[in-house]
């Protein structure tokens, strides 16, 4: 028997059908082990030795793999064709070797698509594990661990309220904060434009004033209303004649097929999907055999796929749309590493797959891949120049028409920020000497705009341009920054939160090297050198640790007050902007109001984060949040009618209630309501309809035949089947989770509950307590999550997520709770008082009384 290991159960089931009865295919369900989240999992003093721990919820799964391996003649590691896939295969092999169940023959195979031909062909070309790629994974994992577990304790002690920092996430956060600073520092300039509304041969068109009084007009040339009105009068008084018609042919070539990052960008622009949502959908499409592997830097398609795309073009369009020769692309991405195919359909005869968001993403992938092999679009750009008699004033009209659509017939690439100067459209046929009729002249006021805040698409694009991180990790990096509440999403744009600004300022001031864009990009290049086998990964780790460790020790020795003082100075322009009355920006308003002298504001650190307070404390109790005075978020969306339900015709209203915003509609005199989840930043009528139509029926369970429901309850999104539940991670999962994933999650939830024999499993384990020696665990409780060392239980504050708790925080909470021990004992003295009077004499009386009773 030959044992094949893949990641997902859906993939395992499909591949087993392709391979036949001689093969047994099992799923690892992703990574099987990781570095334990506690100090000492990576030990630099022992040549960067690493301890690995089998995931608690994977023990049963891996036992199945281990038992099957005992009877196998050959082990085939068929995980995904990238660094993470190589790492999973390595972990499986090492665990089986440790358990002495590793078959004599071990092979590694990879395939880019889950189709019968791709899988069977891959089985004919096995290879060994790629050790340099595994070393690059080990280096990256160790770097991230050392960065997080060394720096985070510094944050907890020196920067109250900070949760964690990460090697890539901190740089991504800095990009968002830097953009926020640019916007705040921006000062808008006024400018005006003059536009003539003209008409010729019955066709209206616009012409812009581009030369005035013999001088070429720049963007800010007309800087006030007076100058604009003077220019407008000159255009109104002039008789403009056509003095030049220039027509230029333009050609636009199609974009290459999707890579991971371009897919995330386009899905964000065109479909409004987050990066993490896009990757979940793509994973599902890949496992269903609909598309090729979705984590890739490559832009090239396999030759057979190119020919299939060209054939599909010929079937749908005339021969003009199919170029004579195939198109070939090369990647321009910085640090492009894994030489896989681009993301494309596995079958170009299928233009539709799945339903809902999955179908939308597949359509995008299909159209992009097909368009990449289509003929160029042929356009014609016409520029008409008009001058008045003196030649001092000049108007210009631009027009653009599509002569042959080419790939435009299928797909056009989106852009994040379009220019307002582009003028597309058809101009009337004109020649020199023509005098178009002048209908109207407008003078329009404008203001220069600050750089736009990052959307997910533009942030991914910027990270890729800088060479920071890997495209396959952008989704998780962005999600981490959001989960830590360092940023918030408003109208699909990132806004830096106060905690994110403070953390970035701390890192810029005390760890400037490690949040520098060039340093992080350089680290990625070094990791690529490791993956190519040109450098030992431990050499890379040693270079990093040599400088990083002393720097963290240096900052750890500083007093919290010293850190706050430095940050107070560093952030003074943000915290204390100039006052309109010209007084000192640090003047305390309360001291000023009550006539106290010397009241000045400073940054302070507190248990729940930084804040601004008066130096006259405790006499003056003035405080304010860490933010600019009067800085508030945008107004919430207004309540009102959103639209009507497409099936019932009922009106859907958005309303605000005691527990937040919700939507409501009335059907058959019964009101249906649904709360608006916080994780939907793009909430619209479509989402309102989806929420009001819950629960959603996923389908019938393959074993019981009973329906599986997906819905949102009091404790968040969930799956329900036959009285059993499984938790979902986000609102989108309620609508995206398919049958395979639902069955798996319900089974895992049942296993966790059954395996614990009624006892709750820990959310997280954090190693031994330094004093008591007990194992520190983060536990779910009836009245909320808590941490315990087996003796003392300490409640986790409501503003802290249990998943974010680290060892140092847990120890601090447990020690603080233990210090309150005497207060707790007072409540237990009541039973003790009853025992106190019951001395020896009382003890003797009780047996005597018992003897008397039987005698009667």
PDB file of C-alpha atoms in Angstrom, residues 700-848:
ATOM      1  CA  UNK A 700     -27.701  17.644   3.904  1.00  0.00           C
ATOM      2  CA  UNK A 701     -24.991  15.974   6.007  1.00  0.00           C
ATOM      3  CA  UNK A 702     -23.589  13.015   3.999  1.00  0.00           C
ATOM      4  CA  UNK A 703     -23.823  10.669   7.018  1.00  0.00           C
ATOM      5  CA  UNK A 704     -27.064  11.623   8.787  1.00  0.00           C
ATOM      6  CA  UNK A 705     -28.970  13.212   5.904  1.00  0.00           C
ATOM      7  CA  UNK A 706     -30.001  16.027   8.252  1.00  0.00           C
ATOM      8  CA  UNK A 707     -29.553  19.651   7.232  1.00  0.00           C
ATOM      9  CA  UNK A 708     -26.514  21.733   8.185  1.00  0.00           C
ATOM     10  CA  UNK A 709     -27.373  25.362   8.931  1.00  0.00           C
ATOM     11  CA  UNK A 710     -25.103  28.395   8.991  1.00  0.00           C
ATOM     12  CA  UNK A 711     -26.283  31.382  11.016  1.00  0.00           C
ATOM     13  CA  UNK A 712     -25.288  34.175  13.406  1.00  0.00           C
ATOM     14  CA  UNK A 713     -26.190  33.885  17.078  1.00  0.00           C
ATOM     15  CA  UNK A 714     -25.611  35.622  20.359  1.00  0.00           C
ATOM     16  CA  UNK A 715     -21.985  34.494  20.450  1.00  0.00           C
ATOM     17  CA  UNK A 716     -21.201  35.020  16.779  1.00  0.00           C
ATOM     18  CA  UNK A 717     -21.347  33.026  13.534  1.00  0.00           C
ATOM     19  CA  UNK A 718     -21.803  29.239  13.795  1.00  0.00           C
ATOM     20  CA  UNK A 719     -22.759  25.971  12.085  1.00  0.00           C
ATOM     21  CA  UNK A 720     -25.539  23.756  13.473  1.00  0.00           C
ATOM     22  CA  UNK A 721     -26.340  20.135  12.717  1.00  0.00           C
ATOM     23  CA  UNK A 722     -28.488  17.727  14.721  1.00  0.00           C
ATOM     24  CA  UNK A 723     -28.224  19.801  17.898  1.00  0.00           C
ATOM     25  CA  UNK A 724     -24.432  20.179  17.618  1.00  0.00           C
ATOM     26  CA  UNK A 725     -22.536  23.362  16.877  1.00  0.00           C
ATOM     27  CA  UNK A 726     -19.234  24.532  15.392  1.00  0.00           C
ATOM     28  CA  UNK A 727     -17.913  28.072  15.593  1.00  0.00           C
ATOM     29  CA  UNK A 728     -17.168  30.087  12.440  1.00  0.00           C
ATOM     30  CA  UNK A 729     -14.488  32.763  12.313  1.00  0.00           C
ATOM     31  CA  UNK A 730     -16.281  35.585  10.483  1.00  0.00           C
ATOM     32  CA  UNK A 731     -19.622  36.724   9.092  1.00  0.00           C
ATOM     33  CA  UNK A 732     -18.452  35.981   5.555  1.00  0.00           C
ATOM     34  CA  UNK A 733     -17.850  32.352   6.548  1.00  0.00           C
ATOM     35  CA  UNK A 734     -21.607  32.009   7.194  1.00  0.00           C
ATOM     36  CA  UNK A 735     -22.197  32.479   3.473  1.00  0.00           C
ATOM     37  CA  UNK A 736     -18.991  30.969   2.044  1.00  0.00           C
ATOM     38  CA  UNK A 737     -18.558  27.723   3.985  1.00  0.00           C
ATOM     39  CA  UNK A 738     -19.219  24.743   1.727  1.00  0.00           C
ATOM     40  CA  UNK A 739     -20.263  21.192   2.536  1.00  0.00           C
ATOM     41  CA  UNK A 740     -16.738  19.718   2.859  1.00  0.00           C
ATOM     42  CA  UNK A 741     -15.548  22.450   5.194  1.00  0.00           C
ATOM     43  CA  UNK A 742     -18.769  22.326   7.245  1.00  0.00           C
ATOM     44  CA  UNK A 743     -18.572  18.544   7.793  1.00  0.00           C
ATOM     45  CA  UNK A 744     -14.904  18.863   8.811  1.00  0.00           C
ATOM     46  CA  UNK A 745     -15.542  21.696  11.294  1.00  0.00           C
ATOM     47  CA  UNK A 746     -18.486  19.925  12.906  1.00  0.00           C
ATOM     48  CA  UNK A 747     -16.428  16.749  13.277  1.00  0.00           C
ATOM     49  CA  UNK A 748     -13.504  18.635  14.805  1.00  0.00           C
ATOM     50  CA  UNK A 749     -15.813  20.464  17.218  1.00  0.00           C
ATOM     51  CA  UNK A 750     -17.323  17.139  18.298  1.00  0.00           C
ATOM     52  CA  UNK A 751     -13.864  15.592  18.766  1.00  0.00           C
ATOM     53  CA  UNK A 752     -12.685  18.485  20.914  1.00  0.00           C
ATOM     54  CA  UNK A 753     -15.745  18.221  23.111  1.00  0.00           C
ATOM     55  CA  UNK A 754     -15.668  14.441  23.391  1.00  0.00           C
ATOM     56  CA  UNK A 755     -11.929  14.154  23.920  1.00  0.00           C
ATOM     57  CA  UNK A 756     -12.001  16.456  26.915  1.00  0.00           C
ATOM     58  CA  UNK A 757     -14.644  14.382  28.753  1.00  0.00           C
ATOM     59  CA  UNK A 758     -16.731  17.428  29.517  1.00  0.00           C
ATOM     60  CA  UNK A 759     -13.806  19.620  30.558  1.00  0.00           C
ATOM     61  CA  UNK A 760     -13.027  22.740  28.541  1.00  0.00           C
ATOM     62  CA  UNK A 761      -9.831  22.634  26.534  1.00  0.00           C
ATOM     63  CA  UNK A 762      -7.341  25.495  26.974  1.00  0.00           C
ATOM     64  CA  UNK A 763      -7.386  28.243  24.377  1.00  0.00           C
ATOM     65  CA  UNK A 764      -3.630  28.525  24.770  1.00  0.00           C
ATOM     66  CA  UNK A 765      -0.791  27.101  26.906  1.00  0.00           C
ATOM     67  CA  UNK A 766       2.045  29.424  27.933  1.00  0.00           C
ATOM     68  CA  UNK A 767       4.611  27.299  29.782  1.00  0.00           C
ATOM     69  CA  UNK A 768       5.424  27.132  33.499  1.00  0.00           C
ATOM     70  CA  UNK A 769       4.782  29.869  36.036  1.00  0.00           C
ATOM     71  CA  UNK A 770       8.198  31.034  37.342  1.00  0.00           C
ATOM     72  CA  UNK A 771       7.063  30.923  40.990  1.00  0.00           C
ATOM     73  CA  UNK A 772       4.425  28.230  41.387  1.00  0.00           C
ATOM     74  CA  UNK A 773       5.790  25.957  38.654  1.00  0.00           C
ATOM     75  CA  UNK A 774       2.269  25.216  37.424  1.00  0.00           C
ATOM     76  CA  UNK A 775       1.419  25.206  33.739  1.00  0.00           C
ATOM     77  CA  UNK A 776      -0.115  28.518  32.640  1.00  0.00           C
ATOM     78  CA  UNK A 777      -3.244  28.112  30.549  1.00  0.00           C
ATOM     79  CA  UNK A 778      -5.717  30.483  28.923  1.00  0.00           C
ATOM     80  CA  UNK A 779      -9.142  28.949  29.556  1.00  0.00           C
ATOM     81  CA  UNK A 780     -12.730  29.648  28.471  1.00  0.00           C
ATOM     82  CA  UNK A 781     -14.980  30.197  31.485  1.00  0.00           C
ATOM     83  CA  UNK A 782     -18.656  30.475  32.246  1.00  0.00           C
ATOM     84  CA  UNK A 783     -18.199  34.146  33.128  1.00  0.00           C
ATOM     85  CA  UNK A 784     -15.525  34.914  30.567  1.00  0.00           C
ATOM     86  CA  UNK A 785     -11.968  33.778  29.697  1.00  0.00           C
ATOM     87  CA  UNK A 786      -9.292  33.582  32.382  1.00  0.00           C
ATOM     88  CA  UNK A 787      -5.679  32.539  32.949  1.00  0.00           C
ATOM     89  CA  UNK A 788      -4.601  29.982  35.532  1.00  0.00           C
ATOM     90  CA  UNK A 789      -1.494  28.242  36.805  1.00  0.00           C
ATOM     91  CA  UNK A 790      -3.587  25.434  38.290  1.00  0.00           C
ATOM     92  CA  UNK A 791      -3.884  27.190  41.650  1.00  0.00           C
ATOM     93  CA  UNK A 792      -4.824  30.815  40.971  1.00  0.00           C
ATOM     94  CA  UNK A 793      -7.427  31.900  38.405  1.00  0.00           C
ATOM     95  CA  UNK A 794      -7.274  35.456  37.062  1.00  0.00           C
ATOM     96  CA  UNK A 795      -9.926  37.051  34.860  1.00  0.00           C
ATOM     97  CA  UNK A 796      -8.739  38.466  31.531  1.00  0.00           C
ATOM     98  CA  UNK A 797      -9.739  42.145  31.042  1.00  0.00           C
ATOM     99  CA  UNK A 798     -12.605  42.671  28.604  1.00  0.00           C
ATOM    100  CA  UNK A 799     -10.477  44.801  26.249  1.00  0.00           C
ATOM    101  CA  UNK A 800      -7.946  41.987  25.764  1.00  0.00           C
ATOM    102  CA  UNK A 801      -8.585  39.035  23.452  1.00  0.00           C
ATOM    103  CA  UNK A 802      -7.714  35.673  25.087  1.00  0.00           C
ATOM    104  CA  UNK A 803      -5.853  34.620  21.915  1.00  0.00           C
ATOM    105  CA  UNK A 804      -3.525  37.637  22.303  1.00  0.00           C
ATOM    106  CA  UNK A 805      -2.452  36.877  25.874  1.00  0.00           C
ATOM    107  CA  UNK A 806       1.263  36.098  26.148  1.00  0.00           C
ATOM    108  CA  UNK A 807       3.261  34.570  29.016  1.00  0.00           C
ATOM    109  CA  UNK A 808       4.376  37.842  30.619  1.00  0.00           C
ATOM    110  CA  UNK A 809       0.823  39.234  30.668  1.00  0.00           C
ATOM    111  CA  UNK A 810      -0.567  35.990  32.099  1.00  0.00           C
ATOM    112  CA  UNK A 811       2.051  35.921  34.877  1.00  0.00           C
ATOM    113  CA  UNK A 812       1.264  39.547  35.742  1.00  0.00           C
ATOM    114  CA  UNK A 813      -2.490  38.831  35.951  1.00  0.00           C
ATOM    115  CA  UNK A 814      -2.001  35.679  38.044  1.00  0.00           C
ATOM    116  CA  UNK A 815       0.441  37.398  40.436  1.00  0.00           C
ATOM    117  CA  UNK A 816      -1.892  40.382  40.822  1.00  0.00           C
ATOM    118  CA  UNK A 817      -4.801  38.045  41.625  1.00  0.00           C
ATOM    119  CA  UNK A 818      -2.679  36.029  44.057  1.00  0.00           C
ATOM    120  CA  UNK A 819      -1.746  39.262  45.862  1.00  0.00           C
ATOM    121  CA  UNK A 820      -5.457  39.734  46.620  1.00  0.00           C
ATOM    122  CA  UNK A 821      -5.540  36.368  48.396  1.00  0.00           C
ATOM    123  CA  UNK A 822      -6.404  37.631  51.916  1.00  0.00           C
ATOM    124  CA  UNK A 823      -9.467  39.452  50.615  1.00  0.00           C
ATOM    125  CA  UNK A 824     -10.669  36.233  49.048  1.00  0.00           C
ATOM    126  CA  UNK A 825     -10.163  34.262  52.311  1.00  0.00           C
ATOM    127  CA  UNK A 826     -12.446  36.587  54.255  1.00  0.00           C
ATOM    128  CA  UNK A 827     -15.379  35.220  52.343  1.00  0.00           C
ATOM    129  CA  UNK A 828     -14.467  31.685  53.371  1.00  0.00           C
ATOM    130  CA  UNK A 829     -14.240  32.300  57.132  1.00  0.00           C
ATOM    131  CA  UNK A 830     -17.961  31.714  57.710  1.00  0.00           C
ATOM    132  CA  UNK A 831     -17.660  27.905  57.536  1.00  0.00           C
ATOM    133  CA  UNK A 832     -14.502  28.073  59.637  1.00  0.00           C
ATOM    134  CA  UNK A 833     -16.341  29.894  62.462  1.00  0.00           C
ATOM    135  CA  UNK A 834     -18.781  27.004  62.774  1.00  0.00           C
ATOM    136  CA  UNK A 835     -15.892  24.611  63.292  1.00  0.00           C
ATOM    137  CA  UNK A 836     -14.173  26.809  65.840  1.00  0.00           C
ATOM    138  CA  UNK A 837     -16.707  26.250  68.696  1.00  0.00           C
ATOM    139  CA  UNK A 838     -16.786  22.545  67.925  1.00  0.00           C
ATOM    140  CA  UNK A 839     -13.864  21.722  70.228  1.00  0.00           C
ATOM    141  CA  UNK A 840     -13.056  18.339  71.739  1.00  0.00           C
ATOM    142  CA  UNK A 841     -15.957  18.522  74.174  1.00  0.00           C
ATOM    143  CA  UNK A 842     -18.386  19.186  71.359  1.00  0.00           C
ATOM    144  CA  UNK A 843     -16.916  16.334  69.420  1.00  0.00           C
ATOM    145  CA  UNK A 844     -17.542  13.969  72.355  1.00  0.00           C
ATOM    146  CA  UNK A 845     -21.155  15.033  72.758  1.00  0.00           C
ATOM    147  CA  UNK A 846     -22.101  14.198  69.187  1.00  0.00           C
ATOM    148  CA  UNK A 847     -21.280  10.465  69.370  1.00  0.00           C
ATOM    149  CA  UNK A 848     -23.096  10.251  72.701  1.00  0.00           C
TER     150      UNK A 848
END
